[in-house]
Coordinates of C-alpha atoms in Angstrom, one line a residue:
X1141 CA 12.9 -4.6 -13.8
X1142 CA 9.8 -4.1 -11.5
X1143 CA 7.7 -2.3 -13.5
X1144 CA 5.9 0.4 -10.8
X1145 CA 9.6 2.0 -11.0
X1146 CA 7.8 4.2 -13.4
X1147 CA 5.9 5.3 -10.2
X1148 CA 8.5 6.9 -9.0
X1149 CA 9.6 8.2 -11.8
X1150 CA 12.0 6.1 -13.6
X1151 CA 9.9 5.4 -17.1
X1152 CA 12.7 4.3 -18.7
X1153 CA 14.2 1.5 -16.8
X1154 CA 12.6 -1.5 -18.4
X1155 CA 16.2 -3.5 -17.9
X1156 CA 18.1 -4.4 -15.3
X1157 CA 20.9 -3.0 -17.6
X1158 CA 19.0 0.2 -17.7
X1159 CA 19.6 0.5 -13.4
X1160 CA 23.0 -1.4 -13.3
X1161 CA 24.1 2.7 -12.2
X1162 CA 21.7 2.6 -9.8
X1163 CA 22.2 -0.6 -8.2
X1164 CA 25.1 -0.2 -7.6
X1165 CA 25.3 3.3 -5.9
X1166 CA 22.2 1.7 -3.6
X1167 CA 24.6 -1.4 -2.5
X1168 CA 27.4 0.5 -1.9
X1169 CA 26.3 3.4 0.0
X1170 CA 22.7 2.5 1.2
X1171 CA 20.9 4.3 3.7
X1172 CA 19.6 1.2 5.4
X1173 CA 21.1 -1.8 5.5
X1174 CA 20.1 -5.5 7.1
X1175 CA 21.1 -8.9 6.9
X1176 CA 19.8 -12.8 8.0
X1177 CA 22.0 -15.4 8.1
X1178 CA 21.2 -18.2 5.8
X1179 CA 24.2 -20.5 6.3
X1180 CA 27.8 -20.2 7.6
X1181 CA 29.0 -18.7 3.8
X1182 CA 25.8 -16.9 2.6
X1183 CA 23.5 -13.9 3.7
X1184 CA 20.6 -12.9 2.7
X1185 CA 20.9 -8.7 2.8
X1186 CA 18.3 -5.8 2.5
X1187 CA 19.7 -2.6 0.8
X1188 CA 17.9 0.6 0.4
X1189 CA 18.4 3.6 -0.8
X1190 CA 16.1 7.2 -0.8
X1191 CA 15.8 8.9 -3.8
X1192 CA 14.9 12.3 -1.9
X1193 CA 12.7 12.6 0.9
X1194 CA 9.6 11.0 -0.1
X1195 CA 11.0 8.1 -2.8
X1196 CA 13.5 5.1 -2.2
X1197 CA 14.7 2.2 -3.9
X1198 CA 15.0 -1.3 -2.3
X1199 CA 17.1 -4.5 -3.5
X1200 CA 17.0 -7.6 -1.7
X1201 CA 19.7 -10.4 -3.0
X1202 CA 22.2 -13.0 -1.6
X1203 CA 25.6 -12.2 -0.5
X1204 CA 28.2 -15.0 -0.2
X1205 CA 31.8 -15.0 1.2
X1206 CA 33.4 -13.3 -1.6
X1207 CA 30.4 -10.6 -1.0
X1208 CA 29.4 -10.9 -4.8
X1209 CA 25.6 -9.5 -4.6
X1210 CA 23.0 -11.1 -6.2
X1211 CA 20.6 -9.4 -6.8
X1212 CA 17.1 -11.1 -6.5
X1213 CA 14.3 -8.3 -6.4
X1214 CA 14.7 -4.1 -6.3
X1215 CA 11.5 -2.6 -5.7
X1216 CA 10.2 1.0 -5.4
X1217 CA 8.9 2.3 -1.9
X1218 CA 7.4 5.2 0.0
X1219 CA 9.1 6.8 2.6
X1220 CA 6.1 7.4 5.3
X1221 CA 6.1 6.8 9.0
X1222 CA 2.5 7.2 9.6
X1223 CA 0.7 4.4 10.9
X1224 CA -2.7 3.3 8.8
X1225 CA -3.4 0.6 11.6
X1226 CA -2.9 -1.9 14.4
X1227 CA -5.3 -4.9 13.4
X1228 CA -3.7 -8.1 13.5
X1229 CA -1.1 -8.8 10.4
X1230 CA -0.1 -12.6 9.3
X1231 CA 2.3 -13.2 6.6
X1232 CA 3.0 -16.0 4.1
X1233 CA 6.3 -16.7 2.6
X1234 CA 6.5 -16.1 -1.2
X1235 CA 7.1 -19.2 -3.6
X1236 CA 9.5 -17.4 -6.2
X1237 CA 11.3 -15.4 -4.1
X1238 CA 12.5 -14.2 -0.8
X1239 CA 9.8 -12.0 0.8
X1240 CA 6.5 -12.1 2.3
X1241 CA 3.2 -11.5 1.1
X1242 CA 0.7 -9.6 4.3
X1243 CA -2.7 -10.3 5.5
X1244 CA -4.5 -7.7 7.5
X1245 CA -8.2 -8.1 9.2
X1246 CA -8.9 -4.1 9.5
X1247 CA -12.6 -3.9 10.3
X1248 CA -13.0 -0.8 8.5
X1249 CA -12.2 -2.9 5.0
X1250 CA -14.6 -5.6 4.9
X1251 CA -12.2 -7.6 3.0
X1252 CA -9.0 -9.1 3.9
X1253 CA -5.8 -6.7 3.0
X1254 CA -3.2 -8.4 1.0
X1255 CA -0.4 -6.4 0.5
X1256 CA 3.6 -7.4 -0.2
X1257 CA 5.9 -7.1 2.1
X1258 CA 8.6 -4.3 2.6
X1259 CA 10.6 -5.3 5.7
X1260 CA 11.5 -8.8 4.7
X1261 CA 15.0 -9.1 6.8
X1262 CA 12.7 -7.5 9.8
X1263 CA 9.9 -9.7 9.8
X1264 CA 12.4 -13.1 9.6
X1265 CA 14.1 -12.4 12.2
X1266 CA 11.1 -11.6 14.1
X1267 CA 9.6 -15.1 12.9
X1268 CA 12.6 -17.0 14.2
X1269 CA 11.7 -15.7 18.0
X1270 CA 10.1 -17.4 20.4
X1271 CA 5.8 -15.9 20.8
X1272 CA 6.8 -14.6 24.3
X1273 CA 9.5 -12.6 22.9
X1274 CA 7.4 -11.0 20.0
X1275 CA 6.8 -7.8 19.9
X1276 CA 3.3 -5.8 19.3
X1277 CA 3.1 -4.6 15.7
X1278 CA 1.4 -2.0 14.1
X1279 CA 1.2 -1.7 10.2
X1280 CA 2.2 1.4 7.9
X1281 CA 0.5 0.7 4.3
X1282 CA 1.3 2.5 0.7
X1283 CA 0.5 2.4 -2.9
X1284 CA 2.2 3.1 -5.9
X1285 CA -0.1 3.5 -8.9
X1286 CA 0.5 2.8 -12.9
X1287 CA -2.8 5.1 -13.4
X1288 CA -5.2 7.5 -11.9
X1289 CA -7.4 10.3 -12.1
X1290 CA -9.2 13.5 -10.0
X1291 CA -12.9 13.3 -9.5
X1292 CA -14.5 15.9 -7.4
X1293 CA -16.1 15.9 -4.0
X1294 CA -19.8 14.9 -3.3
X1295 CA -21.4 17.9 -1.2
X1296 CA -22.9 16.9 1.9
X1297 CA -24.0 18.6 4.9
X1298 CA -22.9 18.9 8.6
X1299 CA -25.8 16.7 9.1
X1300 CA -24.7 14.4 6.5
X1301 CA -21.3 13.9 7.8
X1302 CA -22.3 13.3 11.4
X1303 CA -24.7 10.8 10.2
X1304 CA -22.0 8.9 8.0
X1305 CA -19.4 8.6 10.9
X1306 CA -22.2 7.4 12.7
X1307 CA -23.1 4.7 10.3
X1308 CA -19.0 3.7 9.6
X1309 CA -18.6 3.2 13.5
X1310 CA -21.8 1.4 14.0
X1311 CA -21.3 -0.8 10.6
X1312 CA -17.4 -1.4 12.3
X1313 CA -19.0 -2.6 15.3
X1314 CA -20.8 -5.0 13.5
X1315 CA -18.0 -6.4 11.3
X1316 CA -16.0 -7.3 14.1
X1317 CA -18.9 -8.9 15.9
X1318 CA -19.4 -11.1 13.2
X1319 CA -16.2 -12.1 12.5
X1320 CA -16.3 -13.4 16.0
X1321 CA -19.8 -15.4 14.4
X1322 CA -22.3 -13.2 16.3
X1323 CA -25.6 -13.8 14.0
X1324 CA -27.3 -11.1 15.0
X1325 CA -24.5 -9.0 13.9
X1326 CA -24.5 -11.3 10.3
X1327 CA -28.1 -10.5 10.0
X1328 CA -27.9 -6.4 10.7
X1329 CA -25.5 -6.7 8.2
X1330 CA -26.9 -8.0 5.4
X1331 CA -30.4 -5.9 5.9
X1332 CA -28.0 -3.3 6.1
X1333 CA -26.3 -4.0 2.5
X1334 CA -30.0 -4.8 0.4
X1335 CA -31.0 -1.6 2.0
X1336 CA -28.5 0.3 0.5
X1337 CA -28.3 -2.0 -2.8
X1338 CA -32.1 -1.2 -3.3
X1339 CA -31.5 2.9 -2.3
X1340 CA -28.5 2.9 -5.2
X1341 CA -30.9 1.2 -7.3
X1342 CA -33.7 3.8 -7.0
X1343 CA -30.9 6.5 -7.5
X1344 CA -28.7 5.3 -10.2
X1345 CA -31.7 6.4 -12.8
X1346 CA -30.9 10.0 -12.3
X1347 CA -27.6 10.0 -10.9
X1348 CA -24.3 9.6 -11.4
X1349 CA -22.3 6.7 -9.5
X1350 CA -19.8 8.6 -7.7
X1351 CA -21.6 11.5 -6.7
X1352 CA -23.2 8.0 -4.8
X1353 CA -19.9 5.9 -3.6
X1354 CA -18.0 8.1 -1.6
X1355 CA -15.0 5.8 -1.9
X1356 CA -13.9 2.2 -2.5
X1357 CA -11.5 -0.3 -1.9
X1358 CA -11.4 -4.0 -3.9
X1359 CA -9.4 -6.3 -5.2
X1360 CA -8.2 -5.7 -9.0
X1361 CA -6.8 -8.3 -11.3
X1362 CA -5.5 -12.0 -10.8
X1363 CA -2.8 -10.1 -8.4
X1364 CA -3.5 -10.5 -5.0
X1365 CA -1.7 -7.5 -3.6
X1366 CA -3.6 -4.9 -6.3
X1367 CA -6.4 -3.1 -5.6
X1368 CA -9.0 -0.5 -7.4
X1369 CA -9.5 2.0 -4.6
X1370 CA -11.0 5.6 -4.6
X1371 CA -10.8 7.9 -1.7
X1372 CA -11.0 11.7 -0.2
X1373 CA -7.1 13.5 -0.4
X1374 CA -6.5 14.6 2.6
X1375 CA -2.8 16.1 1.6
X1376 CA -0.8 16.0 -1.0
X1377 CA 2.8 17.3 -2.6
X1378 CA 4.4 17.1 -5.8
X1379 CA 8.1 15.3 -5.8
X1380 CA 10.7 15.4 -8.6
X1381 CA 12.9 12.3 -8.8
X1382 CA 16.5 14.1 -9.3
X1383 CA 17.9 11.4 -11.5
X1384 CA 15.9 11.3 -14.0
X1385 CA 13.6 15.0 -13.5
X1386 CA 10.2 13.3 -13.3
X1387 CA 7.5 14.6 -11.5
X1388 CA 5.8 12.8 -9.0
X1389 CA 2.2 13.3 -6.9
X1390 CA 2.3 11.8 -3.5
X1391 CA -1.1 11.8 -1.9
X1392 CA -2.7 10.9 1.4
X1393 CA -5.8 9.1 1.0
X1394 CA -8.7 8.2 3.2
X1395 CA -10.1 5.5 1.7
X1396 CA -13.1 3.4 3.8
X1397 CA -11.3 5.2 6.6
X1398 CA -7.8 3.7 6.2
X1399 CA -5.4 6.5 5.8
X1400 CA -1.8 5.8 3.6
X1401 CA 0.1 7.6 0.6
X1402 CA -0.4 6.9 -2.7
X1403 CA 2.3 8.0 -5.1
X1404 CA 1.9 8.4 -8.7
X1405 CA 3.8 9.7 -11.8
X1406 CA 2.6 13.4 -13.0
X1407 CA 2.0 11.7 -16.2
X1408 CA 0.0 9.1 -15.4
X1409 CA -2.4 11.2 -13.1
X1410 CA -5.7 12.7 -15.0
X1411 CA -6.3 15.8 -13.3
X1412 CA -5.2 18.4 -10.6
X1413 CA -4.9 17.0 -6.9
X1414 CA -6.2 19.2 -4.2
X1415 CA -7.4 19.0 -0.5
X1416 CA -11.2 17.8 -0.5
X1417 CA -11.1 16.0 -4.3
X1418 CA -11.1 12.2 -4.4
X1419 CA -8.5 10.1 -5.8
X1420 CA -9.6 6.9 -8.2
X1421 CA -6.9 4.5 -9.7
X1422 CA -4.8 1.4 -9.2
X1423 CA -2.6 0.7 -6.9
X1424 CA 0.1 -1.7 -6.0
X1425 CA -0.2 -2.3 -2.3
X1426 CA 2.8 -2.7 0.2
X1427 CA 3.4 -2.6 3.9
X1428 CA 6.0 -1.9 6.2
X1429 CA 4.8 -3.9 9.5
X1430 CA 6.3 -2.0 12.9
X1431 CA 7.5 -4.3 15.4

């Protein structure tokens, strides 16, 4: 069983046995359904079903003509609508199994987003069309996380903030000139990162590290789609899964100015969310691409 299930809140599915009850109630009344042909006896099928309004489950197996499922992969998801953004997505098929792993060049990440796949049955039958016939896509991003906890803000002034947003959009402008191999735009760059190495330096004596990083996003393990991120809650509710009574935080994070949810069980979460305080924690990252 996937093991960020727990992130929605069921703890104690560690089986497959342990969501047979489950499974079954999402494959036979699902409240989204799709399917790709993979040959004249066998389907592949996407079934998914919501937990309440913020939660779902998601299984993904093979269907053949006696429509005995196999069930290959169910996942936990996020049901959001928002969009985080519109840079340019590529996918990569998965070795082990039938899905899709993401890459996403946002500028205001200076690192390439990997992130798995929600919409599989979507994006292969948008593969299979011809590039005149594709459609524009936008990307909707969330986490689910094992692990967190509440830090408070850092103060700054109105002057402060207009001079960061000034920085982040002139520091954007400059990634995406040098991903198109402007030097000039290499060279700002890198001035621009031993100046603030050497400021953090200077500072670090007396203070503390995150009253200096205002948030974070990097790569976290040997997995490609997890990430160690820290960023500003900009809203947040608490969920209760109703089968199993768990308690549920499901935040919106700004974090290096990408916005997406972050859900996370009560449990697992060290501290209070609130409007303003910062989020810090894993995450598993996944992606629902909007054609």
């Amino acid at each position: 069983m996937h093991r960020y299930l727990r992130a929605i809140g069921f703890s104690d599915v560690k089986r497959k046995e342990d969501a047979r009850e489950l499974i079954e109630d999402t494959i036979l009344r699902p409240n989204y359904f799709n399917q790709y042909k993979i040959s004249d006896d066998c389907s592949l099928h996407q079934c998914e079903k919501f937990i309440n309004d913020d939660i779902g489950i998601s299984i993904i197996g093979e269907w053949d003509d006696n429509e005995t499922p196999e069930v290959d992969y169910l996942s936990p998801f996020l049901i959001n609508g928002e969009v985080t953004t519109k840079a340019a997505v590529e996918v990569e098929p998965l070795s082990d199994r039938d899905g899709y792993l993401g890459v996403c060049e946002d500028m205001h990440v200076e690192i390439s987003l990997i992130f798995n796949v929600h919409n599989v049955i979507e994006v292969k039958k948008e593969l299979e069309k011809e590039e005149k016939e594709k459609s524009e896509t936008s990307l909707t991003l969330f986490g689910l996380s094992l692990g967190g906890k509440i830090l408070f803000p850092v103060t700054k002034s109105k002057e402060q903030l207009e001079n960061s947003k000034k920085y982040n959009a002139n520091r954007n402008r400059l990634v995406a000139q040098a991903r198109k191999g402007d030097e000039r735009a290499m060279e700002s760059l890198t001035l621009s990162d031993i100046d603030t190495y050497t400021d953090i330096a200077r500072r670090i004596v007396n203070e503390d590290v995150f009253s200096l990083v205002d948030s974070y996003f990097m790569p976290y393990g040997i997995e490609t789609d997890k990430y160690s991120i820290m960023g500003e809650i900009l809203g947040w509710n608490k969920s209760v899964n109703p089968f199993t009574e768990e308690e549920l935080y499901i935040m919106h994070i700004n974090c290096s100015d990408l916005e997406f949810d972050v859900c996370i069980n009560k449990e697992d979460l060290l501290g209070e969310p609130a409007v303003g305080r910062r989020f810090k924690g894993e995450i598993w990252l996944q992606g629902i691409i909007n054609f």
